[in-house]
Amino acid sequence: MAKKCTGTNDLYDNVEFCPGEVTLPGMKEFFFFIRRYKIVTWPTLPMNSAESLEKNPVYDGDFVLAADAKWKRVDLIPNESEPQSERTGAYGSYHFNNKASLVIPGTGPKVTGLINELINDDVVMALPQRDGRFRIFGNKDFKLDVNPTQKWGKGTTDSSNTTLEVTDENRSASPFYDGKIEADDGNYSGKTGELIVDSSKPASTSTGSGS
C-alpha cells in the first residue's frame, strides 16, 4: 500500500503542448561566469516548496555580488555547444548531473589563459537558451567541474577551438534564473537575455546649430 506523505507538496499539474508551438533547441553563442566567492548571497531555489510546478526549478531573487564584481562573458562558436541533464545517484538521493560542451573559437593566448585559470578555480556559469532565458551551472552544494581540451587542427579545413566540458551536480536539472546578471557592459535580464534599460536615467538628447 502506498504511503501518503505529508512532508512534501503535491505540485503535479497538466503538462501540455499546443500544436504550432515552437521550442527552439540549443543555446546562444556566449555564456557568463563568475567566481563563486564573489557571490555574497544566492537566490533561493524553491524545488518542492514552490507554489507551482513551473516555479519548481526557477531561482527566486537575484545573485547579490561583492562590490565591483561582474559576470564575465565568453563567446562561443554558433550551433556547436550543447547542454544536457541526466539523473545520477541512488534511490532516496537521486539528483541530476548537468553537463555542457561549450566550444570556444581559437586556441590563442587569452582563451588558453582562461582554461589555465578555470581548471583549479570554483566558478558559477549562466548559460542562455536560444530564447534568451538563462540557466545556471554551479550551486552551493557542489563545485562545478570544468574539463578543457584544445584542438589546433591538422590542415586549413580543420577547426581550431577550445572546448569546456562542464559538469554540475545539482538537485535540479539545470535551474532557471530570471534575475539580474551584472556584466561589464550593463545588466542583463535572466528571463529574456536582454539588456535592462535604466528608466531612472534621462534619455540622451542632441542639439544642432540649426540652419
mmCIF file with all atom_site columns, C-alpha atoms in Angstrom:
data_model
loop_
_atom_site.group_PDB
_atom_site.id
_atom_site.type_symbol
_atom_site.label_atom_id
_atom_site.label_alt_id
_atom_site.label_comp_id
_atom_site.label_asym_id
_atom_site.label_entity_id
_atom_site.label_seq_id
_atom_site.pdbx_PDB_ins_code
_atom_site.Cartn_x
_atom_site.Cartn_y
_atom_site.Cartn_z
_atom_site.occupancy
_atom_site.B_iso_or_equiv
_atom_site.pdbx_formal_charge
_atom_site.auth_seq_id
_atom_site.auth_comp_id
_atom_site.auth_asym_id
_atom_site.auth_atom_id
_atom_site.pdbx_PDB_model_num
ATOM 1   C CA . MET A 1 1   ? 0.000  0.000  0.000   1.00 0.00 ? 1   MET A CA 1
ATOM 2   C CA . ALA A 1 2   ? 1.382  3.425  -0.998  1.00 0.00 ? 2   ALA A CA 1
ATOM 3   C CA . LYS A 1 3   ? 2.016  5.809  1.853   1.00 0.00 ? 3   LYS A CA 1
ATOM 4   C CA . LYS A 1 4   ? 0.532  9.271  1.953   1.00 0.00 ? 4   LYS A CA 1
ATOM 5   C CA . CYS A 1 5   ? 3.394  11.619 2.797   1.00 0.00 ? 5   CYS A CA 1
ATOM 6   C CA . THR A 1 6   ? 2.595  14.931 4.452   1.00 0.00 ? 6   THR A CA 1
ATOM 7   C CA . GLY A 1 7   ? 6.084  16.445 4.333   1.00 0.00 ? 7   GLY A CA 1
ATOM 8   C CA . THR A 1 8   ? 6.017  17.265 0.617   1.00 0.00 ? 8   THR A CA 1
ATOM 9   C CA . ASN A 1 9   ? 3.827  19.382 -1.617  1.00 0.00 ? 9   ASN A CA 1
ATOM 10  C CA . ASP A 1 10  ? 1.832  17.900 -4.481  1.00 0.00 ? 10  ASP A CA 1
ATOM 11  C CA . LEU A 1 11  ? 2.867  20.136 -7.382  1.00 0.00 ? 11  LEU A CA 1
ATOM 12  C CA . TYR A 1 12  ? 1.790  17.882 -10.234 1.00 0.00 ? 12  TYR A CA 1
ATOM 13  C CA . ASP A 1 13  ? -0.213 19.531 -12.981 1.00 0.00 ? 13  ASP A CA 1
ATOM 14  C CA . ASN A 1 14  ? -1.045 19.003 -16.637 1.00 0.00 ? 14  ASN A CA 1
ATOM 15  C CA . VAL A 1 15  ? 1.952  19.497 -18.944 1.00 0.00 ? 15  VAL A CA 1
ATOM 16  C CA . GLU A 1 16  ? 0.501  20.385 -22.307 1.00 0.00 ? 16  GLU A CA 1
ATOM 17  C CA . PHE A 1 17  ? 1.939  21.290 -25.685 1.00 0.00 ? 17  PHE A CA 1
ATOM 18  C CA . CYS A 1 18  ? -0.120 23.236 -28.202 1.00 0.00 ? 18  CYS A CA 1
ATOM 19  C CA . PRO A 1 19  ? 0.045  22.488 -31.931 1.00 0.00 ? 19  PRO A CA 1
ATOM 20  C CA . GLY A 1 20  ? 2.034  25.220 -33.650 1.00 0.00 ? 20  GLY A CA 1
ATOM 21  C CA . GLU A 1 21  ? 4.071  25.982 -30.536 1.00 0.00 ? 21  GLU A CA 1
ATOM 22  C CA . VAL A 1 22  ? 7.806  26.101 -31.248 1.00 0.00 ? 22  VAL A CA 1
ATOM 23  C CA . THR A 1 23  ? 10.636 25.332 -28.837 1.00 0.00 ? 23  THR A CA 1
ATOM 24  C CA . LEU A 1 24  ? 13.969 26.230 -30.432 1.00 0.00 ? 24  LEU A CA 1
ATOM 25  C CA . PRO A 1 25  ? 16.826 23.882 -29.465 1.00 0.00 ? 25  PRO A CA 1
ATOM 26  C CA . GLY A 1 26  ? 20.325 24.924 -28.492 1.00 0.00 ? 26  GLY A CA 1
ATOM 27  C CA . MET A 1 27  ? 21.823 27.918 -26.750 1.00 0.00 ? 27  MET A CA 1
ATOM 28  C CA . LYS A 1 28  ? 23.047 31.362 -27.708 1.00 0.00 ? 28  LYS A CA 1
ATOM 29  C CA . GLU A 1 29  ? 26.657 31.956 -28.760 1.00 0.00 ? 29  GLU A CA 1
ATOM 30  C CA . PHE A 1 30  ? 28.002 33.056 -25.374 1.00 0.00 ? 30  PHE A CA 1
ATOM 31  C CA . PHE A 1 31  ? 27.843 32.440 -21.642 1.00 0.00 ? 31  PHE A CA 1
ATOM 32  C CA . PHE A 1 32  ? 28.639 34.315 -18.446 1.00 0.00 ? 32  PHE A CA 1
ATOM 33  C CA . PHE A 1 33  ? 30.695 33.113 -15.490 1.00 0.00 ? 33  PHE A CA 1
ATOM 34  C CA . ILE A 1 34  ? 31.801 34.418 -12.110 1.00 0.00 ? 34  ILE A CA 1
ATOM 35  C CA . ARG A 1 35  ? 33.991 33.129 -9.297  1.00 0.00 ? 35  ARG A CA 1
ATOM 36  C CA . ARG A 1 36  ? 31.850 31.624 -6.588  1.00 0.00 ? 36  ARG A CA 1
ATOM 37  C CA . TYR A 1 37  ? 33.416 33.631 -3.743  1.00 0.00 ? 37  TYR A CA 1
ATOM 38  C CA . LYS A 1 38  ? 32.223 36.843 -5.405  1.00 0.00 ? 38  LYS A CA 1
ATOM 39  C CA . ILE A 1 39  ? 28.609 35.771 -4.841  1.00 0.00 ? 39  ILE A CA 1
ATOM 40  C CA . VAL A 1 40  ? 27.596 37.260 -1.495  1.00 0.00 ? 40  VAL A CA 1
ATOM 41  C CA . THR A 1 41  ? 24.001 35.992 -1.475  1.00 0.00 ? 41  THR A CA 1
ATOM 42  C CA . TRP A 1 42  ? 22.395 33.286 -3.592  1.00 0.00 ? 42  TRP A CA 1
ATOM 43  C CA . PRO A 1 43  ? 18.804 33.432 -4.798  1.00 0.00 ? 43  PRO A CA 1
ATOM 44  C CA . THR A 1 44  ? 16.518 30.690 -3.475  1.00 0.00 ? 44  THR A CA 1
ATOM 45  C CA . LEU A 1 45  ? 15.774 27.560 -5.489  1.00 0.00 ? 45  LEU A CA 1
ATOM 46  C CA . PRO A 1 46  ? 12.290 26.552 -4.265  1.00 0.00 ? 46  PRO A CA 1
ATOM 47  C CA . MET A 1 47  ? 12.055 22.992 -5.645  1.00 0.00 ? 47  MET A CA 1
ATOM 48  C CA . ASN A 1 48  ? 9.190  21.170 -3.847  1.00 0.00 ? 48  ASN A CA 1
ATOM 49  C CA . SER A 1 49  ? 8.355  24.233 -1.718  1.00 0.00 ? 49  SER A CA 1
ATOM 50  C CA . ALA A 1 50  ? 7.366  26.166 -4.857  1.00 0.00 ? 50  ALA A CA 1
ATOM 51  C CA . GLU A 1 51  ? 3.829  27.420 -5.426  1.00 0.00 ? 51  GLU A CA 1
ATOM 52  C CA . SER A 1 52  ? 3.514  25.594 -8.739  1.00 0.00 ? 52  SER A CA 1
ATOM 53  C CA . LEU A 1 53  ? 5.233  23.043 -10.945 1.00 0.00 ? 53  LEU A CA 1
ATOM 54  C CA . GLU A 1 54  ? 6.671  25.666 -13.311 1.00 0.00 ? 54  GLU A CA 1
ATOM 55  C CA . LYS A 1 55  ? 8.249  27.595 -10.420 1.00 0.00 ? 55  LYS A CA 1
ATOM 56  C CA . ASN A 1 56  ? 9.932  24.466 -9.009  1.00 0.00 ? 56  ASN A CA 1
ATOM 57  C CA . PRO A 1 57  ? 13.216 24.890 -10.972 1.00 0.00 ? 57  PRO A CA 1
ATOM 58  C CA . VAL A 1 58  ? 13.334 28.716 -11.081 1.00 0.00 ? 58  VAL A CA 1
ATOM 59  C CA . TYR A 1 59  ? 15.601 30.686 -8.759  1.00 0.00 ? 59  TYR A CA 1
ATOM 60  C CA . ASP A 1 60  ? 13.699 33.304 -6.764  1.00 0.00 ? 60  ASP A CA 1
ATOM 61  C CA . GLY A 1 61  ? 15.574 36.600 -6.378  1.00 0.00 ? 61  GLY A CA 1
ATOM 62  C CA . ASP A 1 62  ? 18.922 37.885 -7.608  1.00 0.00 ? 62  ASP A CA 1
ATOM 63  C CA . PHE A 1 63  ? 22.536 36.905 -7.204  1.00 0.00 ? 63  PHE A CA 1
ATOM 64  C CA . VAL A 1 64  ? 23.975 39.565 -4.907  1.00 0.00 ? 64  VAL A CA 1
ATOM 65  C CA . LEU A 1 65  ? 27.606 40.151 -5.817  1.00 0.00 ? 65  LEU A CA 1
ATOM 66  C CA . ALA A 1 66  ? 30.561 41.612 -3.944  1.00 0.00 ? 66  ALA A CA 1
ATOM 67  C CA . ALA A 1 67  ? 31.353 45.274 -4.569  1.00 0.00 ? 67  ALA A CA 1
ATOM 68  C CA . ASP A 1 68  ? 32.580 45.884 -8.143  1.00 0.00 ? 68  ASP A CA 1
ATOM 69  C CA . ALA A 1 69  ? 32.170 42.186 -9.057  1.00 0.00 ? 69  ALA A CA 1
ATOM 70  C CA . LYS A 1 70  ? 30.818 41.423 -12.531 1.00 0.00 ? 70  LYS A CA 1
ATOM 71  C CA . TRP A 1 71  ? 29.878 38.351 -14.533 1.00 0.00 ? 71  TRP A CA 1
ATOM 72  C CA . LYS A 1 72  ? 32.393 37.801 -17.356 1.00 0.00 ? 72  LYS A CA 1
ATOM 73  C CA . ARG A 1 73  ? 31.343 36.877 -20.899 1.00 0.00 ? 73  ARG A CA 1
ATOM 74  C CA . VAL A 1 74  ? 32.831 34.185 -23.141 1.00 0.00 ? 74  VAL A CA 1
ATOM 75  C CA . ASP A 1 75  ? 31.802 33.953 -26.811 1.00 0.00 ? 75  ASP A CA 1
ATOM 76  C CA . LEU A 1 76  ? 31.136 30.571 -28.420 1.00 0.00 ? 76  LEU A CA 1
ATOM 77  C CA . ILE A 1 77  ? 31.104 29.073 -31.909 1.00 0.00 ? 77  ILE A CA 1
ATOM 78  C CA . PRO A 1 78  ? 27.475 29.193 -33.128 1.00 0.00 ? 78  PRO A CA 1
ATOM 79  C CA . ASN A 1 79  ? 25.499 25.930 -33.014 1.00 0.00 ? 79  ASN A CA 1
ATOM 80  C CA . GLU A 1 80  ? 28.348 23.868 -31.527 1.00 0.00 ? 80  GLU A CA 1
ATOM 81  C CA . SER A 1 81  ? 27.610 23.934 -27.775 1.00 0.00 ? 81  SER A CA 1
ATOM 82  C CA . GLU A 1 82  ? 25.184 21.517 -26.119 1.00 0.00 ? 82  GLU A CA 1
ATOM 83  C CA . PRO A 1 83  ? 23.870 21.470 -22.530 1.00 0.00 ? 83  PRO A CA 1
ATOM 84  C CA . GLN A 1 84  ? 22.051 18.403 -21.201 1.00 0.00 ? 84  GLN A CA 1
ATOM 85  C CA . SER A 1 85  ? 20.866 16.857 -17.929 1.00 0.00 ? 85  SER A CA 1
ATOM 86  C CA . GLU A 1 86  ? 20.699 13.264 -16.700 1.00 0.00 ? 86  GLU A CA 1
ATOM 87  C CA . ARG A 1 87  ? 19.768 11.537 -13.463 1.00 0.00 ? 87  ARG A CA 1
ATOM 88  C CA . THR A 1 88  ? 22.504 10.324 -11.123 1.00 0.00 ? 88  THR A CA 1
ATOM 89  C CA . GLY A 1 89  ? 22.742 8.891  -7.597  1.00 0.00 ? 89  GLY A CA 1
ATOM 90  C CA . ALA A 1 90  ? 20.795 6.096  -5.899  1.00 0.00 ? 90  ALA A CA 1
ATOM 91  C CA . TYR A 1 91  ? 17.241 5.638  -4.634  1.00 0.00 ? 91  TYR A CA 1
ATOM 92  C CA . GLY A 1 92  ? 16.455 8.173  -1.930  1.00 0.00 ? 92  GLY A CA 1
ATOM 93  C CA . SER A 1 93  ? 19.203 10.518 -3.117  1.00 0.00 ? 93  SER A CA 1
ATOM 94  C CA . TYR A 1 94  ? 18.598 10.852 -6.845  1.00 0.00 ? 94  TYR A CA 1
ATOM 95  C CA . HIS A 1 95  ? 19.684 14.176 -8.272  1.00 0.00 ? 95  HIS A CA 1
ATOM 96  C CA . PHE A 1 96  ? 20.964 15.488 -11.606 1.00 0.00 ? 96  PHE A CA 1
ATOM 97  C CA . ASN A 1 97  ? 24.223 15.633 -13.490 1.00 0.00 ? 97  ASN A CA 1
ATOM 98  C CA . ASN A 1 98  ? 24.015 18.753 -15.641 1.00 0.00 ? 98  ASN A CA 1
ATOM 99  C CA . LYS A 1 99  ? 26.564 18.777 -18.433 1.00 0.00 ? 99  LYS A CA 1
ATOM 100 C CA . ALA A 1 100 ? 27.537 21.202 -21.169 1.00 0.00 ? 100 ALA A CA 1
ATOM 101 C CA . SER A 1 101 ? 30.041 21.144 -24.006 1.00 0.00 ? 101 SER A CA 1
ATOM 102 C CA . LEU A 1 102 ? 30.984 24.776 -24.603 1.00 0.00 ? 102 LEU A CA 1
ATOM 103 C CA . VAL A 1 103 ? 33.012 25.325 -27.785 1.00 0.00 ? 103 VAL A CA 1
ATOM 104 C CA . ILE A 1 104 ? 35.101 28.499 -27.907 1.00 0.00 ? 104 ILE A CA 1
ATOM 105 C CA . PRO A 1 105 ? 36.720 29.657 -31.170 1.00 0.00 ? 105 PRO A CA 1
ATOM 106 C CA . GLY A 1 106 ? 40.521 29.578 -31.296 1.00 0.00 ? 106 GLY A CA 1
ATOM 107 C CA . THR A 1 107 ? 43.407 28.450 -29.128 1.00 0.00 ? 107 THR A CA 1
ATOM 108 C CA . GLY A 1 108 ? 45.164 31.790 -28.645 1.00 0.00 ? 108 GLY A CA 1
ATOM 109 C CA . PRO A 1 109 ? 46.809 33.208 -25.513 1.00 0.00 ? 109 PRO A CA 1
ATOM 110 C CA . LYS A 1 110 ? 43.648 34.696 -23.995 1.00 0.00 ? 110 LYS A CA 1
ATOM 111 C CA . VAL A 1 111 ? 41.497 31.578 -24.257 1.00 0.00 ? 111 VAL A CA 1
ATOM 112 C CA . THR A 1 112 ? 44.467 29.444 -23.172 1.00 0.00 ? 112 THR A CA 1
ATOM 113 C CA . GLY A 1 113 ? 44.888 31.702 -20.150 1.00 0.00 ? 113 GLY A CA 1
ATOM 114 C CA . LEU A 1 114 ? 41.178 31.260 -19.426 1.00 0.00 ? 114 LEU A CA 1
ATOM 115 C CA . ILE A 1 115 ? 41.405 27.470 -19.250 1.00 0.00 ? 115 ILE A CA 1
ATOM 116 C CA . ASN A 1 116 ? 44.630 27.661 -17.229 1.00 0.00 ? 116 ASN A CA 1
ATOM 117 C CA . GLU A 1 117 ? 42.697 29.584 -14.576 1.00 0.00 ? 117 GLU A CA 1
ATOM 118 C CA . LEU A 1 118 ? 39.425 27.637 -14.749 1.00 0.00 ? 118 LEU A CA 1
ATOM 119 C CA . ILE A 1 119 ? 40.806 24.137 -14.152 1.00 0.00 ? 119 ILE A CA 1
ATOM 120 C CA . ASN A 1 120 ? 41.619 24.824 -10.487 1.00 0.00 ? 120 ASN A CA 1
ATOM 121 C CA . ASP A 1 121 ? 39.055 27.536 -9.770  1.00 0.00 ? 121 ASP A CA 1
ATOM 122 C CA . ASP A 1 122 ? 35.496 27.450 -8.418  1.00 0.00 ? 122 ASP A CA 1
ATOM 123 C CA . VAL A 1 123 ? 33.065 29.262 -10.700 1.00 0.00 ? 123 VAL A CA 1
ATOM 124 C CA . VAL A 1 124 ? 29.364 29.528 -11.491 1.00 0.00 ? 124 VAL A CA 1
ATOM 125 C CA . MET A 1 125 ? 28.120 29.795 -15.081 1.00 0.00 ? 125 MET A CA 1
ATOM 126 C CA . ALA A 1 126 ? 24.983 31.276 -16.627 1.00 0.00 ? 126 ALA A CA 1
ATOM 127 C CA . LEU A 1 127 ? 24.045 29.732 -19.992 1.00 0.00 ? 127 LEU A CA 1
ATOM 128 C CA . PRO A 1 128 ? 21.348 31.322 -22.184 1.00 0.00 ? 128 PRO A CA 1
ATOM 129 C CA . GLN A 1 129 ? 18.871 29.133 -24.033 1.00 0.00 ? 129 GLN A CA 1
ATOM 130 C CA . ARG A 1 130 ? 18.128 30.020 -27.649 1.00 0.00 ? 130 ARG A CA 1
ATOM 131 C CA . ASP A 1 131 ? 15.142 32.078 -26.417 1.00 0.00 ? 131 ASP A CA 1
ATOM 132 C CA . GLY A 1 132 ? 17.442 34.118 -24.134 1.00 0.00 ? 132 GLY A CA 1
ATOM 133 C CA . ARG A 1 133 ? 16.368 32.647 -20.788 1.00 0.00 ? 133 ARG A CA 1
ATOM 134 C CA . PHE A 1 134 ? 19.331 31.770 -18.577 1.00 0.00 ? 134 PHE A CA 1
ATOM 135 C CA . ARG A 1 135 ? 20.050 28.528 -16.740 1.00 0.00 ? 135 ARG A CA 1
ATOM 136 C CA . ILE A 1 136 ? 22.640 28.183 -14.013 1.00 0.00 ? 136 ILE A CA 1
ATOM 137 C CA . PHE A 1 137 ? 25.512 25.702 -13.801 1.00 0.00 ? 137 PHE A CA 1
ATOM 138 C CA . GLY A 1 138 ? 27.070 25.551 -10.336 1.00 0.00 ? 138 GLY A CA 1
ATOM 139 C CA . ASN A 1 139 ? 25.414 25.638 -6.918  1.00 0.00 ? 139 ASN A CA 1
ATOM 140 C CA . LYS A 1 140 ? 26.067 25.973 -3.199  1.00 0.00 ? 140 LYS A CA 1
ATOM 141 C CA . ASP A 1 141 ? 26.384 22.223 -2.595  1.00 0.00 ? 141 ASP A CA 1
ATOM 142 C CA . PHE A 1 142 ? 28.782 21.052 -5.318  1.00 0.00 ? 142 PHE A CA 1
ATOM 143 C CA . LYS A 1 143 ? 31.818 22.519 -7.070  1.00 0.00 ? 143 LYS A CA 1
ATOM 144 C CA . LEU A 1 144 ? 31.445 22.988 -10.812 1.00 0.00 ? 144 LEU A CA 1
ATOM 145 C CA . ASP A 1 145 ? 33.885 20.751 -12.695 1.00 0.00 ? 145 ASP A CA 1
ATOM 146 C CA . VAL A 1 146 ? 35.491 22.259 -15.812 1.00 0.00 ? 146 VAL A CA 1
ATOM 147 C CA . ASN A 1 147 ? 37.488 19.971 -18.115 1.00 0.00 ? 147 ASN A CA 1
ATOM 148 C CA . PRO A 1 148 ? 39.053 21.858 -21.073 1.00 0.00 ? 148 PRO A CA 1
ATOM 149 C CA . THR A 1 149 ? 40.518 20.494 -24.297 1.00 0.00 ? 149 THR A CA 1
ATOM 150 C CA . GLN A 1 150 ? 42.155 22.268 -27.223 1.00 0.00 ? 150 GLN A CA 1
ATOM 151 C CA . LYS A 1 151 ? 42.358 21.215 -30.877 1.00 0.00 ? 151 LYS A CA 1
ATOM 152 C CA . TRP A 1 152 ? 44.746 23.018 -33.188 1.00 0.00 ? 152 TRP A CA 1
ATOM 153 C CA . GLY A 1 153 ? 43.662 21.144 -36.305 1.00 0.00 ? 153 GLY A CA 1
ATOM 154 C CA . LYS A 1 154 ? 45.884 19.490 -38.916 1.00 0.00 ? 154 LYS A CA 1
ATOM 155 C CA . GLY A 1 155 ? 45.067 21.373 -42.092 1.00 0.00 ? 155 GLY A CA 1
ATOM 156 C CA . THR A 1 156 ? 43.369 24.521 -43.313 1.00 0.00 ? 156 THR A CA 1
ATOM 157 C CA . THR A 1 157 ? 39.974 22.794 -43.450 1.00 0.00 ? 157 THR A CA 1
ATOM 158 C CA . ASP A 1 158 ? 40.164 21.605 -39.819 1.00 0.00 ? 158 ASP A CA 1
ATOM 159 C CA . SER A 1 159 ? 38.809 23.515 -36.845 1.00 0.00 ? 159 SER A CA 1
ATOM 160 C CA . SER A 1 160 ? 40.901 25.231 -34.208 1.00 0.00 ? 160 SER A CA 1
ATOM 161 C CA . ASN A 1 161 ? 38.953 25.558 -30.994 1.00 0.00 ? 161 ASN A CA 1
ATOM 162 C CA . THR A 1 162 ? 38.822 25.173 -27.231 1.00 0.00 ? 162 THR A CA 1
ATOM 163 C CA . THR A 1 163 ? 36.101 23.085 -25.590 1.00 0.00 ? 163 THR A CA 1
ATOM 164 C CA . LEU A 1 164 ? 34.976 23.267 -21.970 1.00 0.00 ? 164 LEU A CA 1
ATOM 165 C CA . GLU A 1 165 ? 33.300 20.098 -20.728 1.00 0.00 ? 165 GLU A CA 1
ATOM 166 C CA . VAL A 1 166 ? 31.323 21.359 -17.744 1.00 0.00 ? 166 VAL A CA 1
ATOM 167 C CA . THR A 1 167 ? 29.702 19.098 -15.132 1.00 0.00 ? 167 THR A CA 1
ATOM 168 C CA . ASP A 1 168 ? 27.367 20.352 -12.407 1.00 0.00 ? 168 ASP A CA 1
ATOM 169 C CA . GLU A 1 169 ? 25.869 18.004 -9.805  1.00 0.00 ? 169 GLU A CA 1
ATOM 170 C CA . ASN A 1 170 ? 22.622 19.575 -8.696  1.00 0.00 ? 170 ASN A CA 1
ATOM 171 C CA . ARG A 1 171 ? 19.322 18.677 -7.054  1.00 0.00 ? 171 ARG A CA 1
ATOM 172 C CA . SER A 1 172 ? 17.624 20.226 -10.072 1.00 0.00 ? 172 SER A CA 1
ATOM 173 C CA . ALA A 1 173 ? 18.044 19.778 -13.797 1.00 0.00 ? 173 ALA A CA 1
ATOM 174 C CA . SER A 1 174 ? 19.886 22.993 -14.738 1.00 0.00 ? 174 SER A CA 1
ATOM 175 C CA . PRO A 1 175 ? 17.752 25.575 -12.906 1.00 0.00 ? 175 PRO A CA 1
ATOM 176 C CA . PHE A 1 176 ? 16.393 28.725 -14.498 1.00 0.00 ? 176 PHE A CA 1
ATOM 177 C CA . TYR A 1 177 ? 17.406 32.220 -13.385 1.00 0.00 ? 177 TYR A CA 1
ATOM 178 C CA . ASP A 1 178 ? 15.137 35.187 -14.122 1.00 0.00 ? 178 ASP A CA 1
ATOM 179 C CA . GLY A 1 179 ? 17.061 37.717 -12.034 1.00 0.00 ? 179 GLY A CA 1
ATOM 180 C CA . LYS A 1 180 ? 19.711 40.287 -12.897 1.00 0.00 ? 180 LYS A CA 1
ATOM 181 C CA . ILE A 1 181 ? 23.090 39.467 -14.423 1.00 0.00 ? 181 ILE A CA 1
ATOM 182 C CA . GLU A 1 182 ? 25.537 42.289 -13.774 1.00 0.00 ? 182 GLU A CA 1
ATOM 183 C CA . ALA A 1 183 ? 28.071 42.323 -16.622 1.00 0.00 ? 183 ALA A CA 1
ATOM 184 C CA . ASP A 1 184 ? 30.751 44.779 -17.738 1.00 0.00 ? 184 ASP A CA 1
ATOM 185 C CA . ASP A 1 185 ? 28.537 46.263 -20.467 1.00 0.00 ? 185 ASP A CA 1
ATOM 186 C CA . GLY A 1 186 ? 25.388 46.532 -18.342 1.00 0.00 ? 186 GLY A CA 1
ATOM 187 C CA . ASN A 1 187 ? 22.782 44.477 -16.531 1.00 0.00 ? 187 ASN A CA 1
ATOM 188 C CA . TYR A 1 188 ? 21.007 41.658 -18.347 1.00 0.00 ? 188 TYR A CA 1
ATOM 189 C CA . SER A 1 189 ? 17.628 40.104 -17.607 1.00 0.00 ? 189 SER A CA 1
ATOM 190 C CA . GLY A 1 190 ? 17.993 36.411 -16.857 1.00 0.00 ? 190 GLY A CA 1
ATOM 191 C CA . LYS A 1 191 ? 14.462 35.879 -18.167 1.00 0.00 ? 191 LYS A CA 1
ATOM 192 C CA . THR A 1 192 ? 14.848 37.468 -21.599 1.00 0.00 ? 192 THR A CA 1
ATOM 193 C CA . GLY A 1 193 ? 18.598 37.822 -22.082 1.00 0.00 ? 193 GLY A CA 1
ATOM 194 C CA . GLU A 1 194 ? 18.095 41.494 -22.946 1.00 0.00 ? 194 GLU A CA 1
ATOM 195 C CA . LEU A 1 195 ? 19.967 44.455 -21.503 1.00 0.00 ? 195 LEU A CA 1
ATOM 196 C CA . ILE A 1 196 ? 17.956 46.131 -18.757 1.00 0.00 ? 196 ILE A CA 1
ATOM 197 C CA . VAL A 1 197 ? 17.279 49.788 -19.524 1.00 0.00 ? 197 VAL A CA 1
ATOM 198 C CA . ASP A 1 198 ? 17.560 52.066 -16.503 1.00 0.00 ? 198 ASP A CA 1
ATOM 199 C CA . SER A 1 199 ? 14.403 54.166 -16.678 1.00 0.00 ? 199 SER A CA 1
ATOM 200 C CA . SER A 1 200 ? 15.691 56.485 -13.936 1.00 0.00 ? 200 SER A CA 1
ATOM 201 C CA . LYS A 1 201 ? 18.322 57.907 -16.293 1.00 0.00 ? 201 LYS A CA 1
ATOM 202 C CA . PRO A 1 202 ? 17.162 60.656 -18.636 1.00 0.00 ? 202 PRO A CA 1
ATOM 203 C CA . ALA A 1 203 ? 17.288 59.849 -22.328 1.00 0.00 ? 203 ALA A CA 1
ATOM 204 C CA . SER A 1 204 ? 20.206 61.477 -24.089 1.00 0.00 ? 204 SER A CA 1
ATOM 205 C CA . THR A 1 205 ? 19.354 64.318 -26.428 1.00 0.00 ? 205 THR A CA 1
ATOM 206 C CA . SER A 1 206 ? 21.369 66.017 -29.091 1.00 0.00 ? 206 SER A CA 1
ATOM 207 C CA . THR A 1 207 ? 21.025 69.565 -30.291 1.00 0.00 ? 207 THR A CA 1
ATOM 208 C CA . GLY A 1 208 ? 22.178 71.016 -33.549 1.00 0.00 ? 208 GLY A CA 1
ATOM 209 C CA . SER A 1 209 ? 23.032 74.530 -34.587 1.00 0.00 ? 209 SER A CA 1
ATOM 210 C CA . GLY A 1 210 ? 20.060 74.674 -36.928 1.00 0.00 ? 210 GLY A CA 1
ATOM 211 C CA . SER A 1 211 ? 20.053 76.366 -40.318 1.00 0.00 ? 211 SER A CA 1
#
